[in-house]
Amino acid sequence: MSNPIDSGISEPSPDAELIGLEMLPLDIIMLIVALLDIQDIYRLRQCSKHLAFLLSSHPVWHAALQKHIGAYKPIVPLSTPSLELATHDMGRAIERSAHLSRAWTATRPKRINLAQFAPPPAPNGHERKPLRLELLRHGGRSYALVGYYTSGRFEDAGRHVLYCLDLGATQPGPSEAVPSTSLRVCARMDLPQVVHVTSNEAPGDAPFVVGHIEHPDTDEVAFKAYLLDFAPSATSTLDEETELPVFGLRKIRSFATKGPPLLYSGHILVAGDKKGFLWVYDTRSGDLIYELEGGNPEANETARVMLREDILVVLGYACIRVFTFPQPLQRSPDNPQEFSGPLNFSTDEPEVLKPTVTHPWRWGLEMLAAAPLVHAHASGHTRSRPQINLFVRFRSWYPWPINMLHHYVLSPGPDGMYATAPSLRLYTYSALDLFSVSDAALGQHGTALWTDTYNSDPRAPGGQRVAGKILRPAPGDQELEQTVESLNDVQQTQSELNPSIDRYDKGTTMVFDVRRSAEVCKLAMDEEAGRVVVGLTNGNVEVWDYMPDTY
């Protein structure tokens, strides 16, 4: 009997029916597509005309967009929801997103364009320094909101100034990718006190809110919140309340608050103070809905708040708190981030709420950046209770070297509450000289951006770099991460660093910029546009674009 191995590959019988990939139904094709990456799908399309037809269908490209791009890479801004995109536009979005991801996550990302803004000189030779930096998308365009502090007396007009810089269209095409060197000021507002600015996370009354101290000389500090929109014509007027000039802005309404604005989403404004107290307002009426107790004798200034219809997650420098609303807020079915006040709530005596969950930090924080790991194209369940990325630097009494950045993840439990303490995922070496300027920003697609001390010449003092890291698991590590999350929930204890996932980002650190001195003091970014915006100590603002102009 002959050996089957020696006989070679047997020829199929003439009567046998062979089923090629072209003959498979679309649902089987979809299962195969789920196992392929984008490049494999492109190669498979070139095998035959029938495969090219099947793999060019709308369901195939939508599945590829959700699985290979939306799950792990920033999706470039889309004019319509992904399901409503035409097949050609969906394929183009996938191609652009893949190009952007490669450019954004390179070890030294290549800067395509650099634009700058230098504020006009302040009165009496004083200096202007950026205190607030916020990015905004509104009406198909992108803006940078910069709040400046001006040294000098309170009587000086224009002591604090808000500038709105036009960054261009939200969806630039190749024909528009023309390098520019200066940014256009589309709006300006002078205020007598420190400017707090927060952009609206969803369509609502106004695209952004500005707050400032109304009566600084009184014992009880009172703030004023201004809901602002861009004026149809670039005209300059005097604000009737501050009697200071306003250019290119239209005030929708204003009302008094007990603290500066921390979050603005739809028709809900959350304000807070340095002691950890917070207040939830209805922006349509200015009524106070809920008052949230500080609950900590020490100062617990709030760095960031995350709002859902039934809870508020408060991320502070001393502890993390979760508040549960007795009456849930209303949420728009068309936009999950557009909130409004609860039905039939009483404004006579606003209810004072105590935290449902508290997670104290073992050591105080020097820096905290946070963002939910959810984006505009995520599923409804993910939006309701997302994982929250925390990027922190502890203060000097932290027992380990302070030249470390720590990535924690706050995850919801089976009941939907964030009852388990945040788990430590990885730490990154980040040298920082004492008393040096430092800032950080975190995106909803998992990009962390920070400044630290760096100089290629160890003999030279100082130096600064703007670096970044992707704080999300690689596709192959997702199941392992979920297993570790389940173990953490069962143990009900704060997780330690797990060596199997502590380097899930493969150790890649992106270096966006290196400078001789510590000039960068404020950071902001738009992952989907491939853009970094920095504020400098001399008052200038720089915009770095990394979206390739050929795709």
Coordinates of C-alpha atoms in Angstrom, one line a residue:
M1 CA 0.0 0.0 0.0
S2 CA 1.4 3.4 -0.9
N3 CA 2.0 6.1 1.6
P4 CA -0.6 8.8 1.4
I5 CA 2.1 11.4 2.0
D6 CA 4.0 10.2 -1.0
S7 CA 1.0 10.2 -3.2
G8 CA 0.8 14.0 -3.2
I9 CA -2.3 16.1 -3.5
S10 CA -5.1 14.1 -5.0
E11 CA -7.1 15.6 -7.9
P12 CA -10.7 16.3 -7.2
S13 CA -13.3 14.0 -8.8
P14 CA -14.9 15.5 -11.9
D15 CA -18.3 15.0 -10.3
A16 CA -17.4 16.8 -7.1
E17 CA -18.9 20.2 -6.4
L18 CA -16.4 22.7 -5.1
I19 CA -17.7 25.7 -3.2
G20 CA -15.5 28.7 -3.6
L21 CA -15.5 31.7 -1.5
E22 CA -17.5 33.5 -4.1
M23 CA -20.4 31.1 -3.6
L24 CA -20.7 31.7 0.2
P25 CA -23.7 33.7 1.4
L26 CA -23.1 37.2 2.7
D27 CA -23.6 36.3 6.4
I28 CA -20.7 33.8 6.1
I29 CA -18.6 36.4 4.3
M30 CA -19.3 38.8 7.2
L31 CA -17.9 36.2 9.7
I32 CA -14.8 35.8 7.6
V33 CA -14.4 39.6 7.3
A34 CA -14.5 39.8 11.1
L35 CA -11.3 37.7 11.2
L36 CA -9.4 39.8 8.6
D37 CA -7.7 43.2 8.9
I38 CA -8.2 46.0 6.5
Q39 CA -5.3 45.1 4.3
D40 CA -6.5 41.5 3.9
I41 CA -9.9 42.7 2.9
Y42 CA -8.3 44.9 0.2
R43 CA -6.2 41.9 -1.1
L44 CA -9.2 39.6 -1.1
R45 CA -11.1 42.0 -3.3
Q46 CA -8.5 41.6 -6.0
C47 CA -9.0 37.8 -6.2
S48 CA -12.1 37.9 -8.4
K49 CA -14.8 40.2 -9.7
H50 CA -17.4 38.4 -7.6
L51 CA -15.4 38.9 -4.4
A52 CA -14.7 42.5 -5.4
F53 CA -18.5 43.0 -5.6
L54 CA -19.2 41.2 -2.3
L55 CA -16.5 42.9 -0.3
S56 CA -17.5 46.3 -1.7
S57 CA -21.0 46.1 -0.1
H58 CA -22.2 48.5 2.5
P59 CA -22.5 45.8 5.4
V60 CA -18.9 44.7 4.8
W61 CA -17.4 48.2 5.1
H62 CA -19.6 49.1 8.0
A63 CA -18.5 46.0 9.9
A64 CA -14.9 46.8 9.1
L65 CA -15.3 50.4 10.2
Q66 CA -16.8 49.3 13.6
K67 CA -14.4 46.4 14.3
H68 CA -11.1 47.5 12.9
I69 CA -11.3 51.3 13.2
G70 CA -13.9 52.3 15.7
A71 CA -12.8 49.8 18.3
Y72 CA -9.1 50.7 18.3
K73 CA -8.4 53.8 16.2
P74 CA -9.9 57.3 16.1
I75 CA -12.5 57.7 13.4
V76 CA -12.0 60.9 11.4
P77 CA -14.9 63.4 11.7
L78 CA -18.0 62.2 9.7
S79 CA -20.7 64.5 8.3
T80 CA -23.4 61.9 9.0
P81 CA -23.7 58.8 11.3
S82 CA -21.6 55.9 10.1
L83 CA -24.7 53.8 9.2
E84 CA -26.0 56.5 6.9
L85 CA -22.7 56.9 5.0
A86 CA -22.6 55.8 1.4
T87 CA -20.3 52.8 0.7
H88 CA -17.7 54.9 -1.1
D89 CA -17.7 57.4 1.8
M90 CA -17.4 54.6 4.3
G91 CA -14.4 53.1 2.5
R92 CA -12.8 56.6 2.3
A93 CA -13.4 57.1 6.0
I94 CA -11.7 53.8 6.8
E95 CA -8.7 54.7 4.6
R96 CA -8.3 58.1 6.2
S97 CA -8.6 56.7 9.7
A98 CA -5.9 54.1 9.0
H99 CA -3.6 56.8 7.6
L100 CA -4.3 59.1 10.6
S101 CA -3.6 56.2 13.0
R102 CA -0.2 55.5 11.5
A103 CA 0.7 59.1 11.5
W104 CA -0.6 59.8 15.0
T105 CA 1.0 56.8 16.7
A106 CA 4.5 57.1 15.1
T107 CA 7.5 57.3 17.4
R108 CA 8.1 60.9 16.1
P109 CA 4.8 62.0 14.4
K110 CA 5.4 64.1 11.4
R111 CA 3.9 67.5 11.7
I112 CA 2.0 68.5 8.5
N113 CA 1.1 72.0 9.5
L114 CA 2.0 74.6 12.2
A115 CA -0.3 77.6 12.8
Q116 CA 0.3 80.2 15.5
F117 CA -1.5 83.0 17.4
A118 CA 0.1 85.8 19.3
P119 CA -2.3 87.9 21.5
P120 CA -2.1 91.7 21.1
P121 CA -0.1 93.4 23.8
A122 CA -1.8 94.0 27.1
P123 CA -2.4 97.5 28.5
N124 CA 0.5 99.2 30.3
G125 CA 3.0 96.6 29.2
H126 CA 1.5 93.7 31.2
E127 CA 1.9 90.1 30.1
R128 CA -0.9 87.7 29.0
K129 CA -0.7 84.1 29.9
P130 CA -3.1 81.3 28.9
L131 CA -5.0 79.9 31.9
R132 CA -7.7 77.9 30.0
L133 CA -7.5 76.0 26.8
E134 CA -10.6 74.3 25.3
L135 CA -11.4 72.8 21.9
L136 CA -14.8 73.1 20.4
R137 CA -16.7 71.8 17.3
H138 CA -19.6 73.8 16.2
G139 CA -21.4 74.4 12.9
G140 CA -19.0 72.2 10.9
R141 CA -15.9 74.1 12.1
S142 CA -13.3 73.7 14.9
Y143 CA -12.4 76.3 17.4
A144 CA -9.9 76.9 20.2
L145 CA -11.1 78.8 23.2
V146 CA -8.3 80.4 25.1
G147 CA -8.8 82.2 28.4
Y148 CA -6.0 84.7 29.2
Y149 CA -4.9 86.2 32.5
T150 CA -3.4 89.6 32.4
S151 CA -1.2 90.9 35.2
G152 CA -2.1 94.3 36.6
R153 CA -4.8 96.0 38.7
F154 CA -8.4 95.0 38.7
E155 CA -9.3 98.4 37.3
D156 CA -7.4 97.7 34.1
A157 CA -9.9 97.1 31.3
G158 CA -9.3 93.7 29.7
R159 CA -7.6 92.2 32.6
H160 CA -8.9 88.8 31.6
V161 CA -9.7 88.0 27.9
L162 CA -11.3 85.1 26.1
Y163 CA -10.2 84.6 22.5
C164 CA -12.0 82.2 20.1
L165 CA -9.6 81.0 17.3
D166 CA -10.9 79.5 14.1
L167 CA -9.1 76.3 13.3
G168 CA -10.9 75.6 10.0
A169 CA -13.4 73.1 8.7
T170 CA -14.1 70.0 10.7
Q171 CA -13.6 67.8 7.6
P172 CA -10.8 69.3 5.6
G173 CA -10.1 67.7 2.2
P174 CA -6.8 67.4 0.3
S175 CA -7.5 70.6 -1.6
E176 CA -7.8 72.5 1.7
A177 CA -4.6 71.1 3.2
V178 CA -2.7 74.3 2.6
P179 CA -0.1 75.2 5.3
S180 CA -1.0 78.4 7.2
T181 CA 1.1 80.3 9.7
S182 CA -1.5 82.4 11.6
L183 CA -4.8 81.7 13.2
R184 CA -7.8 84.0 12.8
V185 CA -9.6 85.5 15.8
C186 CA -13.3 85.1 15.2
A187 CA -14.5 86.3 18.7
R188 CA -13.3 88.0 21.8
M189 CA -14.7 88.8 25.2
D190 CA -13.2 90.9 28.0
L191 CA -14.0 90.0 31.6
P192 CA -13.0 91.7 34.9
Q193 CA -12.1 88.4 36.6
V194 CA -10.5 85.0 35.9
V195 CA -12.1 83.3 32.9
H196 CA -13.4 79.8 33.2
V197 CA -14.6 78.3 29.8
T198 CA -16.2 75.0 29.1
S199 CA -17.5 73.8 25.7
N200 CA -20.9 72.0 25.4
E201 CA -20.6 68.3 25.0
A202 CA -23.8 68.1 23.0
P203 CA -26.1 70.5 21.1
G204 CA -28.1 72.6 23.5
D205 CA -28.7 76.2 24.3
A206 CA -25.2 77.4 23.4
P207 CA -21.9 75.9 22.1
F208 CA -19.9 77.0 25.2
V209 CA -20.2 78.7 28.6
V210 CA -17.9 81.3 30.3
G211 CA -17.8 81.9 34.0
H212 CA -16.1 84.5 36.2
I213 CA -16.3 85.8 39.8
E214 CA -19.0 88.4 40.0
H215 CA -18.3 90.0 43.4
P216 CA -14.6 89.3 44.4
D217 CA -14.7 91.7 47.4
T218 CA -17.6 89.9 49.3
D219 CA -17.2 87.2 51.8
E220 CA -19.3 84.7 49.8
V221 CA -17.9 84.2 46.4
A222 CA -20.5 84.3 43.6
F223 CA -19.9 83.4 40.0
K224 CA -21.7 84.5 36.8
A225 CA -22.2 82.0 33.9
Y226 CA -22.6 83.3 30.4
L227 CA -24.1 81.0 27.7
L228 CA -22.5 82.2 24.5
D229 CA -22.9 81.6 20.8
F230 CA -21.1 83.1 17.8
A231 CA -22.7 86.2 16.4
P232 CA -24.0 86.1 12.8
S233 CA -21.8 89.2 12.0
A234 CA -18.4 90.1 13.4
T235 CA -19.4 93.2 15.3
S236 CA -18.1 94.7 18.5
T237 CA -20.5 95.8 21.4
L238 CA -20.4 96.5 25.1
D239 CA -21.7 93.9 27.4
E240 CA -24.5 95.4 29.5
E241 CA -23.4 93.6 32.6
T242 CA -19.6 93.8 32.6
E243 CA -19.5 97.0 30.5
L244 CA -16.5 95.5 28.7
P245 CA -16.2 95.0 24.9
V246 CA -17.5 91.8 23.3
F247 CA -16.6 91.0 19.7
G248 CA -18.2 88.3 17.5
L249 CA -20.3 86.7 20.3
R250 CA -23.9 86.6 21.2
K251 CA -25.0 86.2 24.8
I252 CA -28.0 83.8 25.0
R253 CA -28.5 84.2 28.8
S254 CA -26.6 84.5 32.0
F255 CA -27.3 83.4 35.6
A256 CA -25.5 83.2 39.0
T257 CA -23.8 80.1 40.1
K258 CA -21.9 79.1 43.3
G259 CA -18.7 78.0 41.5
P260 CA -17.0 78.0 38.1
P261 CA -18.3 75.7 35.4
L262 CA -16.8 72.3 35.2
L263 CA -19.1 70.5 32.7
Y264 CA -21.7 71.7 30.2
S265 CA -23.8 69.0 28.4
G266 CA -27.0 69.9 26.6
H267 CA -29.1 71.9 29.1
I268 CA -27.2 70.9 32.2
L269 CA -24.3 72.9 33.8
V270 CA -22.2 71.4 36.7
A271 CA -20.2 73.9 38.8
G272 CA -17.8 73.2 41.6
D273 CA -15.5 74.8 44.1
K274 CA -12.0 74.0 45.5
K275 CA -13.5 72.2 48.6
G276 CA -15.3 69.5 46.5
F277 CA -18.8 70.9 46.6
L278 CA -20.7 70.8 43.3
W279 CA -24.0 72.2 42.0
V280 CA -26.1 71.0 39.1
Y281 CA -28.1 73.7 37.2
D282 CA -30.7 73.8 34.4
T283 CA -29.3 76.2 31.9
R284 CA -32.7 77.1 30.4
S285 CA -33.9 78.6 33.7
G286 CA -30.8 78.9 35.8
D287 CA -32.5 76.9 38.5
L288 CA -30.4 74.8 40.9
I289 CA -31.4 71.1 40.6
Y290 CA -29.1 69.3 43.0
E291 CA -26.4 70.3 45.5
L292 CA -23.6 67.7 46.0
E293 CA -21.9 67.6 49.3
G294 CA -18.1 67.9 49.5
G295 CA -17.9 65.3 52.3
N296 CA -14.1 65.8 52.9
P297 CA -12.7 68.2 55.5
E298 CA -9.6 68.6 53.3
A299 CA -9.5 70.4 50.1
N300 CA -10.7 68.1 47.3
E301 CA -10.7 70.3 44.2
T302 CA -12.5 68.6 41.3
A303 CA -10.4 68.0 38.2
R304 CA -13.1 66.5 36.0
V305 CA -16.8 65.3 36.2
M306 CA -18.6 62.8 34.0
L307 CA -22.3 63.0 33.7
R308 CA -24.8 60.3 33.0
E309 CA -28.6 60.5 33.3
D310 CA -28.7 58.9 36.8
I311 CA -25.1 59.4 38.2
L312 CA -22.3 61.9 38.3
V313 CA -18.7 60.7 38.6
V314 CA -16.5 63.3 40.3
L315 CA -12.8 62.9 39.9
G316 CA -10.8 64.9 42.4
Y317 CA -7.3 65.3 43.6
A318 CA -8.0 63.6 46.9
C319 CA -10.7 61.1 46.1
I320 CA -13.2 59.8 43.5
R321 CA -16.9 60.1 44.3
V322 CA -20.0 58.8 42.6
F323 CA -23.4 60.5 43.2
T324 CA -26.7 59.0 42.4
F325 CA -29.6 61.2 41.3
P326 CA -32.9 60.4 43.0
Q327 CA -34.7 61.7 39.8
P328 CA -32.7 60.9 36.7
L329 CA -32.0 63.6 34.2
Q330 CA -33.7 63.5 30.8
R331 CA -31.7 62.4 27.9
S332 CA -32.3 63.1 24.2
P333 CA -32.9 59.9 22.2
D334 CA -31.0 61.5 19.2
N335 CA -27.9 62.5 21.2
P336 CA -27.0 60.6 24.4
Q337 CA -24.9 63.5 25.7
E338 CA -27.7 66.0 25.5
F339 CA -29.2 66.2 29.1
S340 CA -31.9 68.3 30.6
G341 CA -33.5 68.6 34.0
P342 CA -35.6 65.8 35.5
L343 CA -39.4 65.9 35.1
N344 CA -41.4 67.7 37.8
F345 CA -38.4 68.6 40.0
S346 CA -38.9 71.2 42.7
T347 CA -36.7 74.3 42.7
D348 CA -37.9 75.5 46.2
E349 CA -35.4 73.5 48.2
P350 CA -32.8 71.7 46.1
E351 CA -31.9 68.3 47.5
V352 CA -28.5 67.9 49.0
L353 CA -26.9 64.6 47.9
K354 CA -24.2 62.6 49.5
P355 CA -21.8 60.4 47.6
T356 CA -22.9 56.8 47.0
V357 CA -19.3 55.6 46.4
T358 CA -16.0 57.1 47.5
H359 CA -12.6 56.0 46.4
P360 CA -9.8 58.0 48.2
W361 CA -6.4 58.3 46.6
R362 CA -3.7 56.8 48.9
W363 CA -1.5 59.8 48.1
G364 CA -2.6 63.2 46.9
L365 CA -2.4 64.0 43.2
E366 CA -0.3 66.6 41.6
M367 CA -1.9 66.2 38.2
L368 CA -5.0 64.3 36.9
A369 CA -6.3 63.9 33.4
A370 CA -9.4 61.8 32.7
A371 CA -11.7 60.8 29.9
P372 CA -14.3 58.1 29.2
L373 CA -13.1 55.5 26.8
V374 CA -16.0 56.1 24.5
H375 CA -16.5 58.1 21.3
A376 CA -19.2 59.4 19.0
H377 CA -19.7 56.0 17.2
A378 CA -19.7 53.8 20.2
S379 CA -22.7 51.5 21.1
G380 CA -25.4 52.7 23.5
H381 CA -24.4 50.3 26.3
T382 CA -20.8 51.6 26.1
R383 CA -22.0 55.1 26.3
S384 CA -24.2 54.5 29.3
R385 CA -21.4 53.1 31.5
P386 CA -18.0 53.5 29.8
Q387 CA -14.6 52.7 31.3
I388 CA -12.9 55.8 32.5
N389 CA -9.2 56.4 31.8
L390 CA -7.3 58.2 34.6
F391 CA -3.8 59.5 34.0
V392 CA -2.2 60.8 37.2
R393 CA 1.1 62.0 38.7
F394 CA 1.3 61.8 42.5
R395 CA 2.6 64.6 44.7
S396 CA 6.2 64.7 46.2
W397 CA 5.4 62.5 49.2
Y398 CA 4.5 59.5 47.0
P399 CA 7.0 56.8 48.3
W400 CA 8.2 55.9 44.8
P401 CA 10.0 58.4 42.5
I402 CA 7.7 61.2 41.5
N403 CA 9.0 61.0 38.0
M404 CA 6.3 58.5 37.1
L405 CA 3.0 58.7 35.4
H406 CA 0.3 56.2 36.3
H407 CA -2.6 54.9 34.2
Y408 CA -5.6 53.8 36.1
V409 CA -9.0 52.5 34.8
L410 CA -12.2 53.1 36.6
S411 CA -14.6 50.3 35.4
P412 CA -18.4 49.9 36.1
G413 CA -19.5 46.8 37.9
P414 CA -22.4 44.4 37.0
D415 CA -24.8 46.8 38.7
G416 CA -23.6 49.7 36.6
M417 CA -22.0 51.5 39.5
Y418 CA -18.3 52.3 39.8
A419 CA -18.1 50.5 43.1
T420 CA -14.6 49.0 42.6
A421 CA -11.5 51.2 43.1
P422 CA -9.6 52.1 39.9
S423 CA -7.1 49.5 38.8
L424 CA -3.6 50.3 37.9
R425 CA -2.7 49.3 34.4
L426 CA 0.8 50.7 33.7
Y427 CA 3.2 53.3 34.8
T428 CA 5.4 55.4 32.5
Y429 CA 8.8 56.9 33.4
S430 CA 8.4 60.7 33.0
A431 CA 11.2 62.9 34.4
L432 CA 10.0 66.2 35.8
D433 CA 12.2 68.8 37.4
L434 CA 11.0 70.4 40.6
F435 CA 8.8 73.5 40.1
S436 CA 8.7 73.0 36.4
V437 CA 5.6 73.5 34.2
S438 CA 3.6 70.4 33.5
D439 CA 0.2 69.6 32.0
A440 CA -1.6 66.6 30.5
A441 CA -4.6 65.9 28.3
L442 CA -6.5 62.7 27.7
G443 CA -8.7 61.8 24.7
Q444 CA -11.8 59.7 24.4
H445 CA -10.0 57.3 22.0
G446 CA -7.3 56.6 24.7
T447 CA -4.5 59.0 23.7
A448 CA -2.6 60.5 26.6
L449 CA -0.6 63.7 26.1
W450 CA 1.7 65.2 28.6
T451 CA 4.7 67.5 29.1
D452 CA 7.8 66.6 31.1
T453 CA 11.5 67.4 31.4
Y454 CA 13.7 66.1 28.6
N455 CA 17.0 67.0 27.0
S456 CA 19.2 64.9 24.8
D457 CA 22.3 66.5 26.3
P458 CA 22.5 65.5 30.0
R459 CA 25.0 68.3 30.6
A460 CA 22.5 71.0 29.6
P461 CA 19.9 71.9 32.3
G462 CA 16.1 72.0 31.6
G463 CA 14.5 71.0 28.4
Q464 CA 10.9 70.0 27.7
R465 CA 9.2 67.5 25.5
V466 CA 5.5 67.0 24.6
A467 CA 5.0 63.2 24.6
G468 CA 2.1 60.8 24.2
K469 CA 1.0 57.2 24.7
I470 CA -2.0 55.1 23.6
L471 CA -3.8 54.0 26.8
R472 CA -6.0 51.2 25.3
P473 CA -5.4 47.5 24.8
A474 CA -4.2 46.1 21.5
P475 CA -6.7 43.9 19.8
G476 CA -5.0 40.7 20.9
D477 CA -5.0 41.7 24.6
Q478 CA -8.7 42.6 24.9
E479 CA -9.8 39.2 26.2
L480 CA -7.0 39.1 28.7
E481 CA -7.9 42.5 29.9
Q482 CA -11.6 41.5 30.4
T483 CA -10.4 38.4 32.4
V484 CA -8.3 40.7 34.7
E485 CA -11.3 43.0 35.1
S486 CA -13.5 40.0 36.2
L487 CA -10.9 39.0 38.7
N488 CA -10.8 42.5 40.1
D489 CA -14.6 42.6 40.5
V490 CA -14.6 39.3 42.4
Q491 CA -11.7 40.3 44.7
Q492 CA -13.3 43.6 45.5
T493 CA -9.9 45.1 46.1
Q494 CA -7.7 47.6 44.4
S495 CA -5.8 45.8 41.7
E496 CA -2.0 45.9 41.5
L497 CA 0.0 46.1 38.3
N498 CA -0.5 43.0 36.3
P499 CA 2.7 42.0 34.5
S500 CA 0.7 40.3 31.7
I501 CA -1.0 43.5 30.6
D502 CA 1.3 46.3 31.9
R503 CA 2.8 46.8 28.5
Y504 CA -0.2 46.3 26.3
D505 CA 0.7 49.4 24.4
K506 CA 4.0 47.8 23.4
G507 CA 5.8 50.6 25.2
T508 CA 5.4 53.0 22.3
T509 CA 5.8 56.6 23.3
M510 CA 5.1 59.3 20.8
V511 CA 7.3 62.4 21.0
F512 CA 5.5 65.3 19.4
D513 CA 7.9 68.1 20.3
V514 CA 11.2 68.8 22.1
R515 CA 12.2 72.3 23.3
R516 CA 15.2 73.8 25.0
S517 CA 13.1 75.3 27.8
A518 CA 9.8 74.6 29.5
E519 CA 7.6 76.8 27.3
V520 CA 4.4 74.7 26.9
C521 CA 2.0 75.2 29.8
K522 CA -1.4 74.1 28.4
L523 CA -2.3 71.1 26.3
A524 CA -5.4 70.1 24.3
M525 CA -6.0 67.7 21.4
D526 CA -8.5 66.4 18.9
E527 CA -7.7 62.8 18.2
E528 CA -10.2 62.5 15.3
A529 CA -8.6 65.5 13.5
G530 CA -5.0 64.5 14.3
R531 CA -4.5 67.9 16.0
V532 CA -2.6 69.1 19.1
V533 CA -3.0 72.6 20.5
V534 CA -0.5 74.0 23.0
G535 CA -0.5 77.3 25.0
L536 CA 2.9 78.8 25.7
T537 CA 4.2 80.7 28.7
N538 CA 4.7 83.8 26.5
G539 CA 1.0 83.9 25.6
N540 CA 1.2 82.4 22.2
V541 CA -0.9 79.5 21.0
E542 CA 0.4 76.9 18.5
V543 CA -1.7 74.3 16.5
W544 CA 0.0 71.2 15.2
D545 CA -1.7 69.1 12.6
Y546 CA -0.8 65.5 11.8
M547 CA -3.5 64.4 9.4
P548 CA -1.8 63.4 6.2
D549 CA -2.9 65.6 3.3
T550 CA -2.7 62.7 0.8
Y551 CA -4.9 59.7 1.3

